[in-house]
């Protein structure tokens, strides 16, 4: 069993029918894990499942609203009934809202907080309950953002939610480390995905980004694979409550 071998482990990755989530699911599968991918769009989810299966990976698919406690409980129960234990949970599902705070309505605010932060609490709590009941420990990896620690105009709700993810990660570590659960976060920088496509297509923003990033390039989803495999593997068994920024150096440099 090498330090990064995930053979025999099962990983649930939310929001993984495309973008960062699918790249992380593929990376975990390539390291030997059985992956359970998740999404709300059935066509996208099935296409992702087909792709991973065709590549020879052990893959299952599940679909539930990450903001709905009953739906989460039902989905976890169904996996349990199929004898599937979740050893690795990646809380990746998230939405963005680019709108000045003065113009944000409460239902828009709630959608961002519920999808990005509350979902991480609900899934983390329920999976941790199972891990503790099994006495086997496990890995919880919460996907934060550059915005877990810095802000920019027009993404206030998202930033508040991702700042919450960072300190919720530390709170989970504080309470669950003694059960051999390692809870850490990844803070992706500006990665090329559907979510950031409008920014890529904006010559002004794109120019600023390339200039502001020490690596002088956008990240791509595959840039997250090494970090998620590390945090999902025995290599990180004594790492807890940390956030690792995968941002081309942006946060380290003014
Ligand atoms: C934005 C972007 C960022 C990225 C990412 C950066 O509008 O500023 O959407 O928030 O998505 O979160 O880490
Ligand atoms: Ca197992």
PDB file of C-alpha atoms and ligand atoms in Angstrom:
ATOM      1  CA  UNK A   1       0.000   0.000   0.000  1.00  0.00           C
ATOM      2  CA  UNK A   2       1.871   3.117  -1.123  1.00  0.00           C
ATOM      3  CA  UNK A   3       1.196   6.428   0.583  1.00  0.00           C
ATOM      4  CA  UNK A   4      -1.036   7.611  -2.256  1.00  0.00           C
ATOM      5  CA  UNK A   5      -2.848   4.346  -3.029  1.00  0.00           C
ATOM      6  CA  UNK A   6      -6.644   4.595  -2.653  1.00  0.00           C
ATOM      7  CA  UNK A   7      -7.445   0.963  -3.574  1.00  0.00           C
ATOM      8  CA  UNK A   8     -10.430  -0.331  -1.611  1.00  0.00           C
ATOM      9  CA  UNK A   9     -11.642   3.132  -0.669  1.00  0.00           C
ATOM     10  CA  UNK A  10     -14.843   4.793  -1.841  1.00  0.00           C
ATOM     11  CA  UNK A  11     -15.039   8.519  -2.565  1.00  0.00           C
ATOM     12  CA  UNK A  12     -18.202  10.624  -2.929  1.00  0.00           C
ATOM     13  CA  UNK A  13     -17.583  13.869  -4.834  1.00  0.00           C
ATOM     14  CA  UNK A  14     -20.485  16.328  -5.019  1.00  0.00           C
ATOM     15  CA  UNK A  15     -20.927  18.430  -8.138  1.00  0.00           C
ATOM     16  CA  UNK A  16     -18.772  16.042 -10.189  1.00  0.00           C
ATOM     17  CA  UNK A  17     -20.532  15.642 -13.542  1.00  0.00           C
ATOM     18  CA  UNK A  18     -18.197  18.293 -14.943  1.00  0.00           C
ATOM     19  CA  UNK A  19     -15.493  20.891 -14.170  1.00  0.00           C
ATOM     20  CA  UNK A  20     -13.349  20.637 -11.070  1.00  0.00           C
ATOM     21  CA  UNK A  21     -15.513  17.894  -9.538  1.00  0.00           C
ATOM     22  CA  UNK A  22     -15.176  15.539 -12.506  1.00  0.00           C
ATOM     23  CA  UNK A  23     -11.414  16.119 -12.746  1.00  0.00           C
ATOM     24  CA  UNK A  24     -11.045  15.323  -9.037  1.00  0.00           C
ATOM     25  CA  UNK A  25     -13.267  12.222  -9.375  1.00  0.00           C
ATOM     26  CA  UNK A  26     -11.136  11.009 -12.309  1.00  0.00           C
ATOM     27  CA  UNK A  27      -7.938  11.606 -10.330  1.00  0.00           C
ATOM     28  CA  UNK A  28      -9.221   9.717  -7.291  1.00  0.00           C
ATOM     29  CA  UNK A  29     -10.336   6.833  -9.547  1.00  0.00           C
ATOM     30  CA  UNK A  30      -6.924   6.752 -11.252  1.00  0.00           C
ATOM     31  CA  UNK A  31      -5.429   6.294  -7.761  1.00  0.00           C
ATOM     32  CA  UNK A  32      -7.616   3.226  -7.183  1.00  0.00           C
ATOM     33  CA  UNK A  33     -10.705   4.587  -5.454  1.00  0.00           C
ATOM     34  CA  UNK A  34     -14.254   3.581  -6.305  1.00  0.00           C
ATOM     35  CA  UNK A  35     -15.886   6.947  -7.061  1.00  0.00           C
ATOM     36  CA  UNK A  36     -19.474   8.018  -6.587  1.00  0.00           C
ATOM     37  CA  UNK A  37     -20.116  11.008  -8.818  1.00  0.00           C
ATOM     38  CA  UNK A  38     -22.969  13.381  -8.131  1.00  0.00           C
ATOM     39  CA  UNK A  39     -24.958  15.981 -10.059  1.00  0.00           C
ATOM     40  CA  UNK A  40     -28.449  17.335 -10.631  1.00  0.00           C
ATOM     41  CA  UNK A  41     -28.436  17.229 -14.469  1.00  0.00           C
ATOM     42  CA  UNK A  42     -29.162  13.596 -15.346  1.00  0.00           C
ATOM     43  CA  UNK A  43     -27.733  13.780 -18.890  1.00  0.00           C
ATOM     44  CA  UNK A  44     -24.453  15.351 -17.739  1.00  0.00           C
ATOM     45  CA  UNK A  45     -24.216  12.902 -14.833  1.00  0.00           C
ATOM     46  CA  UNK A  46     -24.798   9.849 -17.072  1.00  0.00           C
ATOM     47  CA  UNK A  47     -22.273  11.108 -19.640  1.00  0.00           C
ATOM     48  CA  UNK A  48     -19.678  11.521 -16.886  1.00  0.00           C
ATOM     49  CA  UNK A  49     -20.439   8.060 -15.486  1.00  0.00           C
ATOM     50  CA  UNK A  50     -20.129   6.510 -18.954  1.00  0.00           C
ATOM     51  CA  UNK A  51     -16.807   8.281 -19.568  1.00  0.00           C
ATOM     52  CA  UNK A  52     -15.252   7.161 -16.287  1.00  0.00           C
ATOM     53  CA  UNK A  53     -16.568   3.627 -16.718  1.00  0.00           C
ATOM     54  CA  UNK A  54     -15.213   3.434 -20.286  1.00  0.00           C
ATOM     55  CA  UNK A  55     -11.822   4.494 -18.906  1.00  0.00           C
ATOM     56  CA  UNK A  56     -11.983   1.369 -16.714  1.00  0.00           C
ATOM     57  CA  UNK A  57     -12.810   2.994 -13.397  1.00  0.00           C
ATOM     58  CA  UNK A  58     -15.209   1.755 -10.689  1.00  0.00           C
ATOM     59  CA  UNK A  59     -17.909   4.453 -10.765  1.00  0.00           C
ATOM     60  CA  UNK A  60     -21.404   4.921  -9.383  1.00  0.00           C
ATOM     61  CA  UNK A  61     -23.687   7.936  -9.814  1.00  0.00           C
ATOM     62  CA  UNK A  62     -26.074   9.615  -7.388  1.00  0.00           C
ATOM     63  CA  UNK A  63     -28.310  12.637  -7.674  1.00  0.00           C
ATOM     64  CA  UNK A  64     -29.737  14.734  -4.834  1.00  0.00           C
ATOM     65  CA  UNK A  65     -30.159  18.374  -3.819  1.00  0.00           C
ATOM     66  CA  UNK A  66     -27.197  19.173  -1.566  1.00  0.00           C
ATOM     67  CA  UNK A  67     -29.278  21.799   0.240  1.00  0.00           C
ATOM     68  CA  UNK A  68     -32.067  19.344   1.149  1.00  0.00           C
ATOM     69  CA  UNK A  69     -31.383  17.512   4.425  1.00  0.00           C
ATOM     70  CA  UNK A  70     -33.992  14.803   3.781  1.00  0.00           C
ATOM     71  CA  UNK A  71     -32.639  14.173   0.277  1.00  0.00           C
ATOM     72  CA  UNK A  72     -29.109  13.870   1.662  1.00  0.00           C
ATOM     73  CA  UNK A  73     -30.226  11.396   4.314  1.00  0.00           C
ATOM     74  CA  UNK A  74     -32.108   9.350   1.711  1.00  0.00           C
ATOM     75  CA  UNK A  75     -29.130   9.240  -0.658  1.00  0.00           C
ATOM     76  CA  UNK A  76     -26.696   8.210   2.088  1.00  0.00           C
ATOM     77  CA  UNK A  77     -29.159   5.571   3.303  1.00  0.00           C
ATOM     78  CA  UNK A  78     -29.458   4.130  -0.226  1.00  0.00           C
ATOM     79  CA  UNK A  79     -25.661   3.835  -0.457  1.00  0.00           C
ATOM     80  CA  UNK A  80     -25.613   2.210   2.977  1.00  0.00           C
ATOM     81  CA  UNK A  81     -28.282  -0.273   1.923  1.00  0.00           C
ATOM     82  CA  UNK A  82     -26.017  -1.202  -1.017  1.00  0.00           C
ATOM     83  CA  UNK A  83     -23.212  -1.887   1.457  1.00  0.00           C
ATOM     84  CA  UNK A  84     -21.248   1.160   0.305  1.00  0.00           C
ATOM     85  CA  UNK A  85     -19.201   2.972   2.983  1.00  0.00           C
ATOM     86  CA  UNK A  86     -17.938   6.451   2.136  1.00  0.00           C
ATOM     87  CA  UNK A  87     -14.257   6.659   3.098  1.00  0.00           C
ATOM     88  CA  UNK A  88     -13.588   9.980   1.326  1.00  0.00           C
ATOM     89  CA  UNK A  89     -16.071  12.876   1.007  1.00  0.00           C
ATOM     90  CA  UNK A  90     -15.276  15.796  -1.324  1.00  0.00           C
ATOM     91  CA  UNK A  91     -17.694  18.683  -0.768  1.00  0.00           C
ATOM     92  CA  UNK A  92     -17.292  20.372  -4.135  1.00  0.00           C
ATOM     93  CA  UNK A  93     -20.823  21.372  -5.226  1.00  0.00           C
ATOM     94  CA  UNK A  94     -21.098  25.165  -5.449  1.00  0.00           C
ATOM     95  CA  UNK A  95     -22.638  28.104  -7.230  1.00  0.00           C
ATOM     96  CA  UNK A  96     -21.367  31.589  -8.003  1.00  0.00           C
ATOM     97  CA  UNK A  97     -23.309  34.885  -7.924  1.00  0.00           C
ATOM     98  CA  UNK A  98     -21.637  37.904  -9.480  1.00  0.00           C
ATOM     99  CA  UNK A  99     -23.684  40.872  -8.268  1.00  0.00           C
ATOM    100  CA  UNK A 100     -22.833  43.898  -6.076  1.00  0.00           C
ATOM    101  CA  UNK A 101     -23.932  43.289  -2.474  1.00  0.00           C
ATOM    102  CA  UNK A 102     -26.216  46.341  -2.626  1.00  0.00           C
ATOM    103  CA  UNK A 103     -28.228  44.541  -5.301  1.00  0.00           C
ATOM    104  CA  UNK A 104     -28.237  41.040  -3.809  1.00  0.00           C
ATOM    105  CA  UNK A 105     -31.729  39.836  -2.810  1.00  0.00           C
ATOM    106  CA  UNK A 106     -32.163  37.543   0.218  1.00  0.00           C
ATOM    107  CA  UNK A 107     -33.246  34.539  -1.882  1.00  0.00           C
ATOM    108  CA  UNK A 108     -30.084  34.877  -3.994  1.00  0.00           C
ATOM    109  CA  UNK A 109     -27.959  35.198  -0.847  1.00  0.00           C
ATOM    110  CA  UNK A 110     -29.612  32.132   0.705  1.00  0.00           C
ATOM    111  CA  UNK A 111     -29.092  30.031  -2.447  1.00  0.00           C
ATOM    112  CA  UNK A 112     -25.349  30.730  -2.424  1.00  0.00           C
ATOM    113  CA  UNK A 113     -24.912  30.159   1.317  1.00  0.00           C
ATOM    114  CA  UNK A 114     -27.052  27.008   1.293  1.00  0.00           C
ATOM    115  CA  UNK A 115     -25.396  25.463  -1.781  1.00  0.00           C
ATOM    116  CA  UNK A 116     -21.787  26.323  -0.914  1.00  0.00           C
ATOM    117  CA  UNK A 117     -21.681  26.254   2.908  1.00  0.00           C
ATOM    118  CA  UNK A 118     -24.722  24.612   4.507  1.00  0.00           C
ATOM    119  CA  UNK A 119     -24.407  21.612   2.162  1.00  0.00           C
ATOM    120  CA  UNK A 120     -20.851  21.080   3.401  1.00  0.00           C
ATOM    121  CA  UNK A 121     -22.105  21.083   6.993  1.00  0.00           C
ATOM    122  CA  UNK A 122     -25.000  18.684   6.272  1.00  0.00           C
ATOM    123  CA  UNK A 123     -23.027  16.160   4.213  1.00  0.00           C
ATOM    124  CA  UNK A 124     -19.976  16.444   6.456  1.00  0.00           C
ATOM    125  CA  UNK A 125     -22.022  15.891   9.603  1.00  0.00           C
ATOM    126  CA  UNK A 126     -23.935  12.904   8.203  1.00  0.00           C
ATOM    127  CA  UNK A 127     -20.866  11.209   6.702  1.00  0.00           C
ATOM    128  CA  UNK A 128     -18.859  11.836   9.879  1.00  0.00           C
ATOM    129  CA  UNK A 129     -21.646  10.203  11.900  1.00  0.00           C
ATOM    130  CA  UNK A 130     -21.270   7.088   9.695  1.00  0.00           C
ATOM    131  CA  UNK A 131     -17.457   7.120   9.873  1.00  0.00           C
ATOM    132  CA  UNK A 132     -17.530   7.406  13.674  1.00  0.00           C
ATOM    133  CA  UNK A 133     -20.180   4.659  13.973  1.00  0.00           C
ATOM    134  CA  UNK A 134     -17.931   2.398  11.845  1.00  0.00           C
ATOM    135  CA  UNK A 135     -14.929   3.322  13.988  1.00  0.00           C
ATOM    136  CA  UNK A 136     -12.870   3.486  10.809  1.00  0.00           C
ATOM    137  CA  UNK A 137     -12.165   7.216  10.397  1.00  0.00           C
ATOM    138  CA  UNK A 138     -11.948   8.789   6.935  1.00  0.00           C
ATOM    139  CA  UNK A 139     -11.209  11.863   4.862  1.00  0.00           C
ATOM    140  CA  UNK A 140     -13.339  14.971   4.381  1.00  0.00           C
ATOM    141  CA  UNK A 141     -12.128  17.458   1.771  1.00  0.00           C
ATOM    142  CA  UNK A 142     -14.037  20.730   1.485  1.00  0.00           C
ATOM    143  CA  UNK A 143     -13.574  22.824  -1.636  1.00  0.00           C
ATOM    144  CA  UNK A 144     -13.033  26.452  -0.688  1.00  0.00           C
ATOM    145  CA  UNK A 145     -11.613  29.102  -2.969  1.00  0.00           C
ATOM    146  CA  UNK A 146      -9.153  32.000  -3.148  1.00  0.00           C
ATOM    147  CA  UNK A 147     -12.234  33.705  -1.745  1.00  0.00           C
ATOM    148  CA  UNK A 148     -11.851  31.694   1.429  1.00  0.00           C
ATOM    149  CA  UNK A 149      -9.428  34.403   2.435  1.00  0.00           C
ATOM    150  CA  UNK A 150      -9.567  37.363   0.042  1.00  0.00           C
ATOM    151  CA  UNK A 151     -12.383  39.314  -1.574  1.00  0.00           C
ATOM    152  CA  UNK A 152     -13.047  41.198  -4.744  1.00  0.00           C
ATOM    153  CA  UNK A 153     -16.036  43.373  -5.672  1.00  0.00           C
ATOM    154  CA  UNK A 154     -19.272  41.677  -6.886  1.00  0.00           C
ATOM    155  CA  UNK A 155     -18.822  38.188  -5.355  1.00  0.00           C
ATOM    156  CA  UNK A 156     -19.705  38.956  -1.707  1.00  0.00           C
ATOM    157  CA  UNK A 157     -22.175  36.108  -1.102  1.00  0.00           C
ATOM    158  CA  UNK A 158     -19.813  33.553  -2.657  1.00  0.00           C
ATOM    159  CA  UNK A 159     -16.873  34.952  -0.664  1.00  0.00           C
ATOM    160  CA  UNK A 160     -18.811  34.803   2.597  1.00  0.00           C
ATOM    161  CA  UNK A 161     -19.758  31.191   1.854  1.00  0.00           C
ATOM    162  CA  UNK A 162     -16.173  30.174   1.003  1.00  0.00           C
ATOM    163  CA  UNK A 163     -14.794  31.971   4.068  1.00  0.00           C
ATOM    164  CA  UNK A 164     -17.279  29.924   6.064  1.00  0.00           C
ATOM    165  CA  UNK A 165     -16.038  26.729   4.391  1.00  0.00           C
ATOM    166  CA  UNK A 166     -12.506  27.485   5.595  1.00  0.00           C
ATOM    167  CA  UNK A 167     -13.486  27.909   9.267  1.00  0.00           C
ATOM    168  CA  UNK A 168     -16.039  25.070   9.125  1.00  0.00           C
ATOM    169  CA  UNK A 169     -13.136  22.875   7.948  1.00  0.00           C
ATOM    170  CA  UNK A 170     -11.152  23.908  11.025  1.00  0.00           C
ATOM    171  CA  UNK A 171     -14.205  23.271  13.247  1.00  0.00           C
ATOM    172  CA  UNK A 172     -14.660  19.775  11.792  1.00  0.00           C
ATOM    173  CA  UNK A 173     -10.964  19.094  12.449  1.00  0.00           C
ATOM    174  CA  UNK A 174     -11.351  20.348  16.015  1.00  0.00           C
ATOM    175  CA  UNK A 175     -14.159  17.893  16.764  1.00  0.00           C
ATOM    176  CA  UNK A 176     -13.492  14.884  14.523  1.00  0.00           C
ATOM    177  CA  UNK A 177      -9.703  14.458  14.452  1.00  0.00           C
ATOM    178  CA  UNK A 178      -9.867  12.230  17.510  1.00  0.00           C
ATOM    179  CA  UNK A 179     -11.988   9.811  15.452  1.00  0.00           C
ATOM    180  CA  UNK A 180      -9.189   9.503  12.867  1.00  0.00           C
ATOM    181  CA  UNK A 181     -11.100  11.726  10.443  1.00  0.00           C
ATOM    182  CA  UNK A 182      -8.868  14.179   8.616  1.00  0.00           C
ATOM    183  CA  UNK A 183     -10.796  17.239   7.429  1.00  0.00           C
ATOM    184  CA  UNK A 184      -8.973  19.654   5.118  1.00  0.00           C
ATOM    185  CA  UNK A 185      -9.820  22.116   2.346  1.00  0.00           C
ATOM    186  CA  UNK A 186      -8.559  23.013  -1.090  1.00  0.00           C
ATOM    187  CA  UNK A 187      -8.662  26.627  -2.251  1.00  0.00           C
ATOM    188  CA  UNK A 188      -8.661  26.612  -6.048  1.00  0.00           C
ATOM    189  CA  UNK A 189      -7.455  29.795  -7.691  1.00  0.00           C
ATOM    190  CA  UNK A 190      -8.811  31.011 -11.004  1.00  0.00           C
ATOM    191  CA  UNK A 191      -9.421  27.752 -12.867  1.00  0.00           C
ATOM    192  CA  UNK A 192     -10.902  27.463 -16.363  1.00  0.00           C
ATOM    193  CA  UNK A 193     -14.384  25.992 -15.877  1.00  0.00           C
ATOM    194  CA  UNK A 194     -17.973  26.765 -16.921  1.00  0.00           C
ATOM    195  CA  UNK A 195     -18.233  28.958 -13.796  1.00  0.00           C
ATOM    196  CA  UNK A 196     -15.339  31.196 -14.819  1.00  0.00           C
ATOM    197  CA  UNK A 197     -15.905  31.117 -18.603  1.00  0.00           C
ATOM    198  CA  UNK A 198     -17.451  34.634 -18.545  1.00  0.00           C
ATOM    199  CA  UNK A 199     -14.214  35.889 -16.941  1.00  0.00           C
ATOM    200  CA  UNK A 200     -12.025  34.066 -19.446  1.00  0.00           C
ATOM    201  CA  UNK A 201     -14.047  35.660 -22.239  1.00  0.00           C
ATOM    202  CA  UNK A 202     -13.666  39.144 -20.724  1.00  0.00           C
ATOM    203  CA  UNK A 203     -10.431  40.572 -22.225  1.00  0.00           C
ATOM    204  CA  UNK A 204     -10.047  43.068 -19.363  1.00  0.00           C
ATOM    205  CA  UNK A 205     -10.421  40.451 -16.617  1.00  0.00           C
ATOM    206  CA  UNK A 206      -8.362  37.902 -18.534  1.00  0.00           C
ATOM    207  CA  UNK A 207      -5.538  40.421 -18.960  1.00  0.00           C
ATOM    208  CA  UNK A 208      -5.636  41.314 -15.265  1.00  0.00           C
ATOM    209  CA  UNK A 209      -5.659  37.621 -14.259  1.00  0.00           C
ATOM    210  CA  UNK A 210      -2.637  36.658 -16.365  1.00  0.00           C
ATOM    211  CA  UNK A 211      -0.739  39.681 -15.075  1.00  0.00           C
ATOM    212  CA  UNK A 212      -1.752  39.137 -11.423  1.00  0.00           C
ATOM    213  CA  UNK A 213      -0.944  35.405 -11.352  1.00  0.00           C
ATOM    214  CA  UNK A 214       2.740  34.562 -10.757  1.00  0.00           C
ATOM    215  CA  UNK A 215       2.325  31.427 -12.911  1.00  0.00           C
ATOM    216  CA  UNK A 216       1.021  33.719 -15.723  1.00  0.00           C
ATOM    217  CA  UNK A 217      -1.764  31.276 -16.645  1.00  0.00           C
ATOM    218  CA  UNK A 218      -5.274  30.190 -15.648  1.00  0.00           C
ATOM    219  CA  UNK A 219      -5.466  26.967 -13.685  1.00  0.00           C
ATOM    220  CA  UNK A 220      -7.081  23.926 -15.261  1.00  0.00           C
ATOM    221  CA  UNK A 221      -9.145  21.320 -13.369  1.00  0.00           C
ATOM    222  CA  UNK A 222      -6.350  18.757 -13.626  1.00  0.00           C
ATOM    223  CA  UNK A 223      -4.156  21.100 -11.544  1.00  0.00           C
ATOM    224  CA  UNK A 224      -6.228  20.042  -8.491  1.00  0.00           C
ATOM    225  CA  UNK A 225      -5.740  16.275  -8.871  1.00  0.00           C
ATOM    226  CA  UNK A 226      -2.454  15.925  -6.989  1.00  0.00           C
ATOM    227  CA  UNK A 227      -3.750  17.872  -4.001  1.00  0.00           C
ATOM    228  CA  UNK A 228      -7.058  16.014  -3.748  1.00  0.00           C
ATOM    229  CA  UNK A 229      -5.294  12.623  -4.007  1.00  0.00           C
ATOM    230  CA  UNK A 230      -2.826  13.726  -1.322  1.00  0.00           C
ATOM    231  CA  UNK A 231      -5.604  14.833   1.048  1.00  0.00           C
ATOM    232  CA  UNK A 232      -7.627  11.655   0.306  1.00  0.00           C
ATOM    233  CA  UNK A 233      -4.669   9.319   0.969  1.00  0.00           C
ATOM    234  CA  UNK A 234      -2.730   7.951   3.964  1.00  0.00           C
ATOM    235  CA  UNK A 235      -0.027  10.500   3.057  1.00  0.00           C
ATOM    236  CA  UNK A 236      -2.059  13.155   4.897  1.00  0.00           C
ATOM    237  CA  UNK A 237      -3.051  11.158   7.999  1.00  0.00           C
ATOM    238  CA  UNK A 238      -1.483  13.740  10.333  1.00  0.00           C
ATOM    239  CA  UNK A 239      -2.749  16.802   8.437  1.00  0.00           C
ATOM    240  CA  UNK A 240      -5.952  18.389   9.795  1.00  0.00           C
ATOM    241  CA  UNK A 241      -7.865  21.646   9.458  1.00  0.00           C
ATOM    242  CA  UNK A 242      -5.622  22.981   6.684  1.00  0.00           C
ATOM    243  CA  UNK A 243      -6.505  24.732   3.442  1.00  0.00           C
ATOM    244  CA  UNK A 244      -4.167  24.249   0.502  1.00  0.00           C
ATOM    245  CA  UNK A 245      -4.389  26.991  -2.127  1.00  0.00           C
ATOM    246  CA  UNK A 246      -3.851  25.754  -5.686  1.00  0.00           C
ATOM    247  CA  UNK A 247      -3.664  29.194  -7.283  1.00  0.00           C
ATOM    248  CA  UNK A 248      -0.473  29.595  -9.308  1.00  0.00           C
ATOM    249  CA  UNK A 249       0.989  31.631  -6.461  1.00  0.00           C
ATOM    250  CA  UNK A 250      -1.644  34.359  -6.538  1.00  0.00           C
ATOM    251  CA  UNK A 251      -2.343  34.526  -2.798  1.00  0.00           C
ATOM    252  CA  UNK A 252       1.345  34.459  -1.864  1.00  0.00           C
ATOM    253  CA  UNK A 253       2.217  37.554  -3.870  1.00  0.00           C
ATOM    254  CA  UNK A 254       0.847  41.135  -3.868  1.00  0.00           C
TER     255      UNK A 254
HETATM  256  C1  LIG B   1     -14.803  35.221  -9.479  1.00  0.00           C
HETATM  257  C2  LIG B   1     -14.483  33.766  -9.673  1.00  0.00           C
HETATM  258  C3  LIG B   1     -13.731  33.202  -8.483  1.00  0.00           C
HETATM  259  C4  LIG B   1     -13.331  31.792  -8.816  1.00  0.00           C
HETATM  260  C5  LIG B   1     -12.654  31.075  -7.730  1.00  0.00           C
HETATM  261  C6  LIG B   1     -11.401  31.759  -7.328  1.00  0.00           C
HETATM  262  O1  LIG B   1     -15.826  35.665 -10.011  1.00  0.00           O
HETATM  263  O2  LIG B   1     -13.999  35.906  -8.817  1.00  0.00           O
HETATM  264  O3  LIG B   1     -15.669  33.025  -9.884  1.00  0.00           O
HETATM  265  O4  LIG B   1     -14.550  33.260  -7.336  1.00  0.00           O
HETATM  266  O5  LIG B   1     -14.470  31.067  -9.166  1.00  0.00           O
HETATM  267  O6  LIG B   1     -13.536  30.924  -6.649  1.00  0.00           O
HETATM  268  O7  LIG B   1     -10.830  30.980  -6.315  1.00  0.00           O
HETATM  269 CA1  LIG B   2     -14.554   0.236   1.516  1.00  0.00          CA
END
